Short mmCIF file of C-alpha atoms in Angstrom, two decimals:
data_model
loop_
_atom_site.label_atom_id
_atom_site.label_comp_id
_atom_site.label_asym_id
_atom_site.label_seq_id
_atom_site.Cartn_x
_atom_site.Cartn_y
_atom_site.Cartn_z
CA UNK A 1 37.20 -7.24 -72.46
CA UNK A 2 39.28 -9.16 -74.75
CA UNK A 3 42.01 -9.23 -72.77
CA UNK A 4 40.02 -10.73 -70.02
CA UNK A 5 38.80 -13.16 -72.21
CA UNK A 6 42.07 -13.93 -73.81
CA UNK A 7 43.76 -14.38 -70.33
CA UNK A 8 40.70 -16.90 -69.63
CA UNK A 9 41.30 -18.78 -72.43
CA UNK A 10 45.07 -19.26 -71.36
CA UNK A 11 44.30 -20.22 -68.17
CA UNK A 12 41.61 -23.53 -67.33
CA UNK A 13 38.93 -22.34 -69.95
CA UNK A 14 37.82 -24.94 -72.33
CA UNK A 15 37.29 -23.55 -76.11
CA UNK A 16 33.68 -24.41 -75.95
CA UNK A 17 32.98 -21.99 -72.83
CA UNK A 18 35.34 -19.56 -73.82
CA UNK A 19 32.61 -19.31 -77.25
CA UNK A 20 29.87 -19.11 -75.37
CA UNK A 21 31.26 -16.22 -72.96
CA UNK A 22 31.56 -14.25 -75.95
CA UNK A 23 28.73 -14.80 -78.09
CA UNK A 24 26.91 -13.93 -74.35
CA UNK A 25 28.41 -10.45 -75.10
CA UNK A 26 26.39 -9.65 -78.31
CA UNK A 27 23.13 -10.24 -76.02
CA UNK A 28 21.17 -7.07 -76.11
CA UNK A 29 21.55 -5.51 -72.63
CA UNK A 30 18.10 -4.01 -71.54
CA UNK A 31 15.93 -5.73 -73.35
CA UNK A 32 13.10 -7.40 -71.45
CA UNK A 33 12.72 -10.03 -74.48
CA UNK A 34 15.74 -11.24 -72.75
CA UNK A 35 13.71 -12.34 -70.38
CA UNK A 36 12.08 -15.43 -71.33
CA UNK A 37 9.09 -16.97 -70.07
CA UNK A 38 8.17 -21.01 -69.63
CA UNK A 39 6.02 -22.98 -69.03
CA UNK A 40 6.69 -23.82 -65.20
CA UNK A 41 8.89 -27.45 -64.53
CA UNK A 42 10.63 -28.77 -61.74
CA UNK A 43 14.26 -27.26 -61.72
CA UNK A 44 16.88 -30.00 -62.55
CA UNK A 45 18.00 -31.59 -59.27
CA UNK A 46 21.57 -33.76 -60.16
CA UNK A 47 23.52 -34.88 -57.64
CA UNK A 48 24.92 -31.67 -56.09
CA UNK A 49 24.62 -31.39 -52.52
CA UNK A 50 25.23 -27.66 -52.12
CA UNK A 51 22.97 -27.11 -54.34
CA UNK A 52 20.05 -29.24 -52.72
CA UNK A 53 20.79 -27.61 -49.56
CA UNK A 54 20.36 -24.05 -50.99
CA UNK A 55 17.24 -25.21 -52.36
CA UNK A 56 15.53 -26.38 -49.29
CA UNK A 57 17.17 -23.73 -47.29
CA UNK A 58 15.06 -21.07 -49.26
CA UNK A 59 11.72 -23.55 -49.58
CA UNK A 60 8.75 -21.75 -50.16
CA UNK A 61 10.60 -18.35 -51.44
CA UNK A 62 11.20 -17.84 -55.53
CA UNK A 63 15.13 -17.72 -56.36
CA UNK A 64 16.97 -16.15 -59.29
CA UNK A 65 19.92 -18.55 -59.75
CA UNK A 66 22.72 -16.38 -61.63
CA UNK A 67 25.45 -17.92 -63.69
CA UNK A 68 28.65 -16.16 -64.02
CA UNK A 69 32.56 -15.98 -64.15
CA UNK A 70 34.74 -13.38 -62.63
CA UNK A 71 36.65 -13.75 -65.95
CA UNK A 72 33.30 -12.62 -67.79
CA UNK A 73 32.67 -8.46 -68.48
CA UNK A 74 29.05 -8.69 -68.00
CA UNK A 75 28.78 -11.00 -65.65
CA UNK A 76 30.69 -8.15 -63.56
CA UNK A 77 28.46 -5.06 -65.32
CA UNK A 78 24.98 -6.79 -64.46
CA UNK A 79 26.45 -8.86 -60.91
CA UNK A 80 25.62 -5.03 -58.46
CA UNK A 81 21.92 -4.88 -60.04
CA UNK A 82 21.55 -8.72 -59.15
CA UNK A 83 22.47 -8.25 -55.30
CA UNK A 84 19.93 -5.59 -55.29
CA UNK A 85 16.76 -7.33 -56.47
CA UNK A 86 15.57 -8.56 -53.20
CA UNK A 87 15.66 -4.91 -51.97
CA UNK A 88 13.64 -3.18 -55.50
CA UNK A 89 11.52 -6.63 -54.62
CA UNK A 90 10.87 -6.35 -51.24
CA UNK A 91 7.87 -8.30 -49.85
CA UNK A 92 8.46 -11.40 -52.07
CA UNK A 93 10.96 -13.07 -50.60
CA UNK A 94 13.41 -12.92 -53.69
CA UNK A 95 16.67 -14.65 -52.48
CA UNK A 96 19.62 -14.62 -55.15
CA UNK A 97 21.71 -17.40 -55.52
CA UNK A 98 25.00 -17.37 -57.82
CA UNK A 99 27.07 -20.11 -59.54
CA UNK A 100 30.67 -19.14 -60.62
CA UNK A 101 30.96 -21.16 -63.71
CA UNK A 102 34.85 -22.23 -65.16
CA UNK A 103 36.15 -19.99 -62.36
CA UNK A 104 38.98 -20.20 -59.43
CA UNK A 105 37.21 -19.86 -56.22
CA UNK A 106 39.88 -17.10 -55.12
CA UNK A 107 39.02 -14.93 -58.57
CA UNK A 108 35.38 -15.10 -57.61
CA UNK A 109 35.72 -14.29 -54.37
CA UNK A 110 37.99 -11.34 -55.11
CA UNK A 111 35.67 -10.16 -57.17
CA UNK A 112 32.59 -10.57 -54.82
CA UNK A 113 35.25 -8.84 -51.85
CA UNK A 114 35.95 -5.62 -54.20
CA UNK A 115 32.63 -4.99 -55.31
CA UNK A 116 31.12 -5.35 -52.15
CA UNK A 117 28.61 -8.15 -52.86
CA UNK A 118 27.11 -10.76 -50.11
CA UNK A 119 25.60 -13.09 -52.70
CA UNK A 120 25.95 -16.75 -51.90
CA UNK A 121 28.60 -18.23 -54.32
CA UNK A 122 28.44 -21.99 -55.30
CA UNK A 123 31.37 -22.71 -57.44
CA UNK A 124 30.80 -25.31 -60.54
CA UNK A 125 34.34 -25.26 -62.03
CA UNK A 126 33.46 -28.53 -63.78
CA UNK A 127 30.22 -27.20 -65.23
CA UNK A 128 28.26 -29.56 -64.14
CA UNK A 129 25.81 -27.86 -63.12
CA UNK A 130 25.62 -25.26 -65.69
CA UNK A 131 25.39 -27.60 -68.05
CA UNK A 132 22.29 -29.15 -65.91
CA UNK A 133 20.52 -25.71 -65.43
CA UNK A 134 20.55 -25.29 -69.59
CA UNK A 135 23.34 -22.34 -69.08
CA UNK A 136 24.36 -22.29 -72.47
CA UNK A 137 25.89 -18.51 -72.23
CA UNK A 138 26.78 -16.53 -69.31
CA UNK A 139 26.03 -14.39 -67.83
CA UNK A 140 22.40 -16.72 -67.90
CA UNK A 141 19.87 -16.17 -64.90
CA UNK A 142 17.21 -18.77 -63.97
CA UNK A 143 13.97 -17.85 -62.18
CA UNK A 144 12.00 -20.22 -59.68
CA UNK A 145 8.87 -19.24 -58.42
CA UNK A 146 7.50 -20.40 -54.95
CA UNK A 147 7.41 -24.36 -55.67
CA UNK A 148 11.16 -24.09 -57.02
CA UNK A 149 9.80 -24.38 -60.63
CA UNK A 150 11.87 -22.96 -63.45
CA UNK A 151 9.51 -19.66 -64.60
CA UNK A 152 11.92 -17.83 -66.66
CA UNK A 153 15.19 -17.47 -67.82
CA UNK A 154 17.66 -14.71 -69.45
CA UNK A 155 20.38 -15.93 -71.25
CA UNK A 156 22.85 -13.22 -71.85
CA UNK A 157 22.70 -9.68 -69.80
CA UNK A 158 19.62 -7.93 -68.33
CA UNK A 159 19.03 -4.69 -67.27
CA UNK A 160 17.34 -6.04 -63.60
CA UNK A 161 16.57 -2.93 -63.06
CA UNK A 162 14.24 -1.82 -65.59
CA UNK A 163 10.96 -0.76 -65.15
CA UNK A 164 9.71 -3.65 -67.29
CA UNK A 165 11.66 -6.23 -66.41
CA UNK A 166 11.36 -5.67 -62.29
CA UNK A 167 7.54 -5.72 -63.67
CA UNK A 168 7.77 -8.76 -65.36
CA UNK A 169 9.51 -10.22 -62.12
CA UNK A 170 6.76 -8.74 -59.83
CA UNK A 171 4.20 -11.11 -62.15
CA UNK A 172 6.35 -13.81 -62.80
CA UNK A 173 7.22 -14.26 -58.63
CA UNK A 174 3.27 -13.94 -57.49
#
């Protein structure tokens, strides 16, 4: 892992991210208090197109918006058990969206190509719209119900699929 890291930080990675990425690795994987509850808002809408269109594209179903780097261990670990939510979900409507954060777009899509992943990829190399969405570690996972309000959030790795916290979803997506 700290290689990886390391050969981020040499590369386009700005200190500040390259922090965060790491203190994202102390996060306590499988622990539904990673999960975090709020009160429901209206998700941030900035000025990205892509974005906007993804957004209406899936109108009326609830989203978990991923944030990630190919460069970043768990992002990798927890990225399988992301693509299948909709399926341990089925009959909500659960569409997962992901935003490689700091990334090339060839190392994400290498990534997504070797794992065998279909996810949607929006690529925010500026972090823009990380920065928008509140992702202040990755990997960090946003969850919008029905009206595209923000529901929950998970900064850090989750074990998606847990018992608890694919019963937590279940609630949290009615």
């Amino acid at each position: 892992m700290w290689a990886t890291l390391r050969g981020a930080a040499m590369g386009a990675l700005p200190p500040f991210l390259l922090w965060l990425a790491l203190c994202g690795t102390a996060s306590a994987a499988g622990s539904v208090a990673g999960l975090v509850t709020e009160t429901p808002t209206a998700a941030p809408v900035g000025d990205d197109v892509r974005l906007a269109q993804q957004l209406a594209r899936h109108a009326g179903q609830p989203l978990v918006i991923n944030f990630w780097a190919s460069w970043c261990e768990p992002c990798r670990d927890e990225m399988p058990a992301l693509a299948r939510l909709p399926t341990k979900l089925a009959g909500t409507g659960l569409v997962v969206l992901t935003v490689a954060v700091a990334d090339r777009e060839a190392d994400a899509a290498l990534f997504m190509q070797r794992a065998r992943l279909a996810l949607p990829v929006l690529h925010d190399r500026d972090q823009r719209l990380s920065r928008l969405w509140g992702a202040r570690l990755l990997p960090c996972t946003v969850i919008l119900d029905r009206q595209h309000r923000i529901v929950a959030r998970a900064q850090g790795v989750i074990e998606w699929e847990d018992d608890a916290v694919l019963e937590r979803l279940r609630r949290l997506l009615k």
